[in-house]
Amino acid sequence: MPFSSSGPRAVRQTAGAFGAVALIALCAAPAVAADGPATGLALGTIAPFDKVKPGSELPLSPAFTNTGTAALDKVWLSYSATRGLSQTALPSNCASYTVGSAAEEPGHTQVVCEFDQPVQTGVVYAPERPLNLKALDRALYEHVQVAVDSSAPVPDDGATPVHGTAPALKLVERPDEKTPPAGAASSADVAVTAAGAADFQVGGAQLKGKAGDTVTLRVRFANAGPAWVLPQPGQRAAHVLITLPEGTSAVRTDTLCTNTGAESYACNTGAPWVNEHESRTYTFKVKLDKAVPGARGYVELGSEARPFDHVKKNDTARIALSVTGGTDTTGGGSTGDGGSKGGGTGSTTSTGGTGTGTTGGTTTTGGTTNTTSGTGTTGDLTTGGSGSTGGSLASTGAGSALPLAGAAGAAVIVGAGVVVAARRRGGRED
């Protein structure tokens, strides 16, 4: 998502919108208004950066031309970059601003450089040395917006400048560069794709109690990193599908979840993007209506493409059910490939009005799910075994609340949730 913004968060003199790319997205950088015809500044083409290795530097050397009819006494080059990128040595005639996330826009860094030297018409100029950016370990889908202006850009409200200490940067003529045509844009959006990875995970749970009890269900989603994930504009990085076991019904649902039919729910992650090492717990109050033989529910990642996620075995988890005072029920509690293969052993309960149920421990990949009588429990989120990245991610507290998804995101969630509803009605293979 290029940067979008209007109002106080917009960088007033820079055209383009850093807004909702989900990254490419920088959902976060300030948008800037395009130069008027009087300025006549045109920015040259800047090629995207692809397959960037975390830790490497990206040389940013924007060239521009004064296509107006008079020389300019001074110009400003500015750029905004998503949070997977950082600037290296900042020249003394540049200032950096760190802007926090807001609404549907993630945080970003904005750099403004002032060049107090004449800029003649029809001549191509560029900084004498690159404005280097560095790809951080969390880099994946990043975005940079570059702009040139004849007046000073106004940084986002509330941002505090940090002035550079490296030697000042000057503009030099680039006679070999092709002059942009009159009317060319004074800003450009540059995509940066890093060769990074992120591991999205879900954790299951176990519902245990007597028929008629109302218990708490907590299931979790996490990004084990190392990268954060910014989606394309209008999209979301992830959502989670939750299907309750047969014989249960939701009394109260999590505020981030929408019912998609029967006892199936689609849950968003708050913001469109997902930061590295971010986790979220979805909490439900569930009534154990009756014991149903073989009943179990599922927690699954949604249908969004995840080419960056190479660990598939933790994309699905089970919700096991153990109800006493009714019919025998068996439920698995393991997280296996697709939630249907491998993993640990299921749990069974004895029946009869006076019988007591016993529940075996359930096994996730690299961890265990503890159970508590009369309550629902949350399984650990782990990454273990061969092919895992980042080691294991232990279950922690719920992440901080983020804004609810917009209407576009909700539509995607509801559509995907229909599949979950069908699974609950039709059953699923082990």
XYZ file of C-alpha atoms in Angstrom:
430
model
C 0.000 0.000 0.000
C 1.587 3.147 -0.945
C 1.270 5.791 1.653
C -2.070 7.355 1.935
C -3.204 10.008 4.186
C -5.076 13.163 4.344
C -5.350 15.837 6.944
C -2.684 16.328 9.574
C -0.817 13.104 8.745
C -0.176 14.137 5.157
C 3.202 15.539 4.215
C 1.830 18.544 2.514
C 4.251 19.107 -0.336
C 4.785 15.641 -1.637
C 2.524 13.948 -4.113
C 1.425 10.385 -3.838
C -0.084 8.486 -1.026
C 1.612 6.275 1.430
C -1.347 4.446 2.533
C -2.626 1.115 2.469
C -0.379 -1.079 0.558
C 0.027 -3.630 2.856
C 3.191 -3.656 1.200
C 4.063 -2.809 -0.102
C 2.363 -1.049 1.741
C 3.466 1.291 3.754
C 0.315 2.037 4.877
C 2.006 4.462 6.835
C 3.762 7.183 5.208
C 2.462 10.583 4.714
C 0.892 11.442 1.477
C 2.063 14.469 -0.331
C 0.444 16.894 -2.634
C 1.841 17.105 -6.138
C 3.811 20.185 -7.194
C 1.904 22.795 -9.141
C 2.892 23.693 -12.686
C 4.925 26.673 -11.411
C 7.582 24.478 -9.822
C 8.209 22.290 -12.852
C 10.115 19.619 -10.909
C 10.115 16.110 -12.358
C 11.524 13.010 -10.703
C 13.314 10.386 -12.756
C 12.447 6.697 -12.743
C 13.516 4.697 -9.685
C 13.659 0.942 -10.146
C 12.158 -1.329 -7.462
C 14.406 -3.362 -5.183
C 13.807 -7.110 -5.292
C 15.142 -10.097 -3.314
C 16.875 -7.829 -0.846
C 18.717 -9.690 1.897
C 18.059 -8.515 5.463
C 21.042 -6.506 6.652
C 21.994 -5.273 3.189
C 21.995 -1.631 2.062
C 19.819 -0.130 -0.657
C 21.368 2.830 -2.499
C 18.676 5.421 -3.146
C 19.888 7.914 -5.780
C 16.865 9.870 -7.026
C 17.528 12.070 -10.070
C 15.300 14.999 -10.970
C 15.027 17.924 -13.375
C 13.737 21.469 -13.172
C 11.391 21.529 -16.155
C 10.201 25.037 -15.387
C 11.221 28.282 -17.019
C 13.371 29.720 -14.226
C 16.155 28.477 -11.990
C 15.358 27.577 -8.387
C 17.436 28.792 -5.445
C 16.729 25.753 -3.303
C 15.053 22.311 -3.461
C 14.079 19.583 -1.021
C 14.294 15.834 -1.502
C 12.273 13.709 0.870
C 11.399 10.066 1.275
C 9.221 7.970 3.556
C 10.016 4.325 4.274
C 8.123 1.531 5.974
C 9.289 0.062 9.261
C 11.336 -2.754 7.724
C 13.826 -0.172 6.450
C 16.102 2.265 8.255
C 18.442 5.014 7.121
C 22.183 4.669 7.642
C 24.477 7.701 8.036
C 22.184 10.742 7.783
C 23.750 13.882 6.220
C 23.716 17.063 8.306
C 21.405 18.813 5.825
C 18.783 16.102 6.368
C 16.369 15.462 9.218
C 14.624 12.211 10.110
C 11.138 11.896 11.594
C 9.656 8.781 13.191
C 5.901 8.580 12.737
C 3.816 6.112 14.749
C 0.983 4.011 13.376
C -2.536 5.398 13.221
C -5.838 3.885 12.153
C -5.133 1.867 9.018
C -1.566 3.138 8.572
C 1.532 1.526 10.123
C 4.417 3.556 11.458
C 7.119 4.803 9.121
C 10.225 6.960 8.909
C 10.330 10.204 6.957
C 13.557 11.916 5.878
C 13.714 15.458 4.486
C 16.929 16.821 2.910
C 17.426 20.508 2.070
C 19.715 21.496 -0.800
C 20.572 25.203 -0.631
C 22.032 25.564 -4.111
C 20.785 26.753 -7.515
C 18.952 24.264 -9.709
C 18.987 25.282 -13.361
C 16.277 24.432 -15.863
C 16.692 21.431 -18.138
C 19.536 19.933 -16.105
C 19.375 16.545 -14.389
C 20.545 16.552 -10.769
C 21.054 13.838 -8.166
C 22.672 13.633 -4.712
C 26.456 13.274 -4.959
C 26.220 10.027 -3.005
C 23.258 7.716 -2.364
C 20.810 8.149 0.473
C 21.372 4.616 1.733
C 18.646 2.573 3.342
C 19.192 -0.651 5.267
C 16.918 -3.683 5.214
C 16.247 -4.788 8.792
C 15.702 -8.380 9.927
C 11.948 -7.739 9.938
C 11.930 -6.535 6.309
C 9.663 -8.336 3.852
C 7.260 -6.218 1.776
C 8.537 -2.671 2.147
C 7.729 0.592 0.472
C 9.480 3.917 -0.134
C 7.950 7.130 -1.429
C 10.375 9.688 -2.851
C 9.526 13.302 -3.683
C 11.254 16.484 -4.833
C 9.844 19.931 -4.092
C 10.604 23.599 -4.376
C 9.289 24.330 -0.881
C 9.897 22.590 2.419
C 7.640 19.582 3.072
C 5.720 19.736 6.336
C 6.311 16.521 8.325
C 3.465 14.675 9.966
C 2.077 16.447 13.006
C 3.782 15.481 16.228
C 6.911 14.043 14.611
C 10.153 15.239 16.223
C 13.121 15.843 13.875
C 16.465 14.162 14.414
C 19.142 16.036 12.478
C 21.892 14.146 10.669
C 25.530 14.321 11.710
C 27.255 12.914 8.626
C 28.874 15.319 6.110
C 26.357 17.437 4.242
C 25.093 16.127 0.938
C 25.237 18.194 -2.260
C 23.525 17.913 -5.610
C 25.598 17.217 -8.714
C 24.715 17.358 -12.385
C 24.069 14.080 -14.188
C 24.514 14.916 -17.898
C 24.235 11.256 -18.905
C 20.794 10.905 -17.373
C 17.759 11.327 -19.600
C 15.704 14.434 -18.837
C 12.180 13.570 -17.670
C 9.434 14.969 -19.914
C 7.551 18.090 -18.881
C 4.638 17.204 -16.668
C 6.351 14.129 -15.189
C 5.486 13.458 -11.547
C 7.478 14.997 -8.723
C 7.080 11.876 -6.567
C 7.460 8.135 -7.017
C 6.546 4.994 -5.083
C 9.279 2.361 -4.897
C 8.580 -1.251 -3.930
C 11.162 -3.120 -1.865
C 10.784 -6.890 -1.556
C 13.099 -8.595 0.907
C 14.078 -12.263 0.953
C 12.592 -12.649 4.417
C 10.125 -15.007 6.050
C 7.356 -14.935 8.634
C 5.678 -17.829 10.437
C 1.953 -17.375 11.041
C 0.647 -19.827 13.650
C -2.589 -20.779 15.374
C -3.067 -22.670 18.636
C -5.978 -24.903 19.606
C -7.718 -25.535 22.918
C -9.872 -27.998 24.858
C -13.411 -27.497 26.081
C -14.181 -29.585 29.145
C -17.162 -29.709 31.488
C -20.648 -31.023 32.084
C -23.538 -30.715 29.694
C -25.119 -27.329 30.291
C -21.903 -25.656 31.507
C -20.649 -22.425 29.994
C -16.855 -22.363 29.657
C -14.228 -19.999 28.324
C -12.539 -20.765 25.006
C -9.251 -19.047 24.199
C -7.471 -19.696 20.924
C -4.440 -17.859 19.649
C -2.850 -16.449 16.544
C 0.777 -15.327 16.380
C 3.445 -14.239 13.949
C 6.706 -15.842 15.053
C 8.595 -13.612 12.631
C 11.225 -12.676 11.936
C 9.471 -10.442 9.383
C 6.387 -8.294 9.713
C 3.818 -8.558 6.912
C 2.270 -5.576 5.144
C -0.404 -6.536 2.603
C -1.433 -4.936 -0.656
C -3.881 -2.016 -0.496
C -7.388 -3.033 0.488
C -6.228 -6.452 1.703
C -5.327 -7.943 5.060
C -2.253 -9.941 6.002
C -4.260 -12.628 7.798
C -7.493 -13.670 9.405
C -8.355 -16.693 11.526
C -11.237 -19.122 11.034
C -12.730 -20.732 14.152
C -15.233 -23.587 14.027
C -16.739 -24.710 17.353
C -17.346 -28.438 17.946
C -20.831 -29.842 17.400
C -22.826 -29.871 20.611
C -21.578 -26.413 21.616
C -22.797 -22.874 21.003
C -21.231 -19.471 21.495
C -22.789 -17.393 24.244
C -20.393 -14.507 23.736
C -17.897 -13.998 20.916
C -14.675 -12.051 20.584
C -15.123 -8.486 19.323
C -12.818 -9.151 16.369
C -14.838 -12.134 15.177
C -17.848 -12.338 12.865
C -20.277 -15.233 12.687
C -20.276 -16.833 9.230
C -22.989 -19.409 9.776
C -23.772 -22.143 12.288
C -21.003 -21.988 14.918
C -18.259 -20.803 12.577
C -16.443 -17.491 12.931
C -13.972 -15.394 10.945
C -11.660 -13.257 13.082
C -9.446 -10.415 11.941
C -6.133 -9.399 13.462
C -7.020 -5.778 14.163
C -4.850 -3.822 11.725
C -4.383 -4.941 8.100
C -0.700 -5.667 8.751
C 0.843 -8.057 11.289
C 4.009 -7.079 13.142
C 6.762 -9.549 13.933
C 6.266 -11.446 17.227
C 2.733 -10.096 17.509
C 0.134 -12.403 19.037
C -3.577 -12.234 19.661
C -5.941 -14.293 21.789
C -9.565 -14.709 20.724
C -11.875 -15.279 23.693
C -15.324 -16.874 23.522
C -17.887 -17.975 26.104
C -19.140 -21.349 24.928
C -22.059 -23.409 26.212
C -21.581 -27.177 26.274
C -25.051 -28.125 25.081
C -24.540 -31.859 24.811
C -21.975 -34.562 24.237
C -21.571 -35.500 20.575
C -19.462 -38.529 19.651
C -16.329 -37.523 17.765
C -17.090 -33.800 17.957
C -14.203 -31.420 17.506
C -13.655 -27.934 16.234
C -10.875 -26.242 14.319
C -8.762 -23.122 14.288
C -7.297 -22.303 10.883
C -5.523 -19.525 9.048
C -7.602 -17.900 6.330
C -7.110 -18.195 2.593
C -4.706 -15.281 2.100
C -1.604 -16.192 0.098
C 1.420 -16.675 2.376
C 4.462 -17.368 0.170
C 6.648 -16.087 3.020
C 5.404 -18.753 5.472
C 7.321 -21.998 5.005
C 6.060 -23.738 8.163
C 2.647 -25.199 7.343
C 2.149 -27.647 10.196
C 1.052 -24.913 12.605
C -1.492 -23.330 10.253
C -4.289 -25.452 11.760
C -5.142 -26.600 15.286
C -7.999 -28.513 16.916
C -10.550 -27.599 19.526
C -11.131 -30.783 21.527
C -14.413 -31.389 23.367
C -14.883 -33.374 26.562
C -18.445 -33.344 27.941
C -19.649 -35.491 30.845
C -23.222 -36.322 31.689
C -24.107 -37.326 28.149
C -22.871 -39.395 25.216
C -19.251 -40.402 24.809
C -17.202 -37.959 22.824
C -13.762 -38.115 21.387
C -11.810 -35.067 20.292
C -8.269 -34.599 19.104
C -6.213 -31.787 20.517
C -3.125 -31.916 18.395
C -1.831 -29.534 15.822
C -0.681 -31.494 12.824
C -0.378 -31.035 9.121
C -3.603 -29.308 8.155
C -4.933 -30.086 11.630
C -5.826 -33.548 10.464
C -2.677 -35.634 10.450
C 0.056 -36.357 12.923
C 0.147 -34.677 16.318
C -0.758 -36.155 19.653
C -3.468 -38.409 20.874
C -7.122 -37.461 21.186
C -9.127 -37.290 24.371
C -12.044 -39.475 25.422
C -14.588 -39.231 28.190
C -16.601 -41.831 30.013
C -20.359 -41.401 30.005
C -23.300 -41.716 32.290
C -25.048 -39.235 34.505
C -22.704 -39.942 37.393
C -19.577 -40.886 35.480
C -16.544 -38.645 35.624
C -14.702 -37.712 32.469
C -10.963 -38.043 32.108
C -9.098 -36.164 29.488
C -5.728 -37.090 28.088
C -3.168 -34.398 27.496
C -3.107 -33.039 23.994
C 0.039 -32.431 22.020
C 0.912 -29.512 19.768
C 3.997 -29.350 17.636
C 6.773 -28.896 20.125
C 4.479 -28.176 23.104
C 1.540 -29.373 25.142
C -1.967 -28.199 25.831
C -2.918 -28.155 29.496
C -6.541 -28.686 30.474
C -8.667 -27.497 33.352
C -11.881 -29.147 34.424
C -14.931 -27.069 33.634
C -13.076 -24.580 31.479
C -11.616 -24.147 28.048
C -7.845 -23.917 27.756
C -5.450 -22.508 25.234
C -2.729 -24.621 23.667
C 0.840 -23.430 23.306
C 1.897 -21.999 19.956
C 5.155 -23.621 18.992
C 7.378 -24.146 16.026
C 9.499 -27.199 16.303
C 10.655 -30.138 14.276
C 12.383 -30.021 10.944
C 11.991 -27.032 8.708
C 10.860 -24.705 11.479
C 12.132 -21.151 11.729
C 12.807 -19.017 14.732
C 12.684 -21.863 17.251
C 9.556 -22.194 19.400
C 7.159 -19.430 20.277
C 5.652 -20.005 23.691
C 2.114 -18.911 24.410
C 2.046 -15.471 26.007
C -0.555 -12.896 26.914
C -2.860 -11.352 24.379
C -1.431 -8.667 22.163
C -2.546 -5.058 22.438
C -5.892 -4.219 20.893
C -5.759 -2.874 17.357
C -8.413 -1.125 15.286
C -11.220 -3.200 13.804
C -10.960 -4.159 10.164
C -12.590 -1.945 7.534
C -15.539 -2.905 5.402
C -13.374 -4.378 2.659
C -11.552 -6.628 5.083
C -14.814 -7.727 6.673
C -16.157 -8.801 3.304
C -13.116 -10.999 2.713
C -13.485 -12.541 6.152
C -17.162 -13.329 5.761
C -16.584 -14.936 2.381
C -13.819 -17.141 3.690
C -15.873 -18.055 6.716
C -18.533 -19.730 4.582
C -16.018 -22.480 3.932
C -15.618 -22.982 7.662
C -19.345 -23.207 8.186
C -19.537 -25.910 5.547
C -16.753 -27.851 7.262
C -18.623 -27.819 10.547
C -21.784 -29.100 8.934
C -20.059 -31.667 6.772
C -17.399 -32.937 9.114
C -13.705 -33.360 8.399
C -11.313 -36.239 8.033
C -8.745 -36.950 10.709
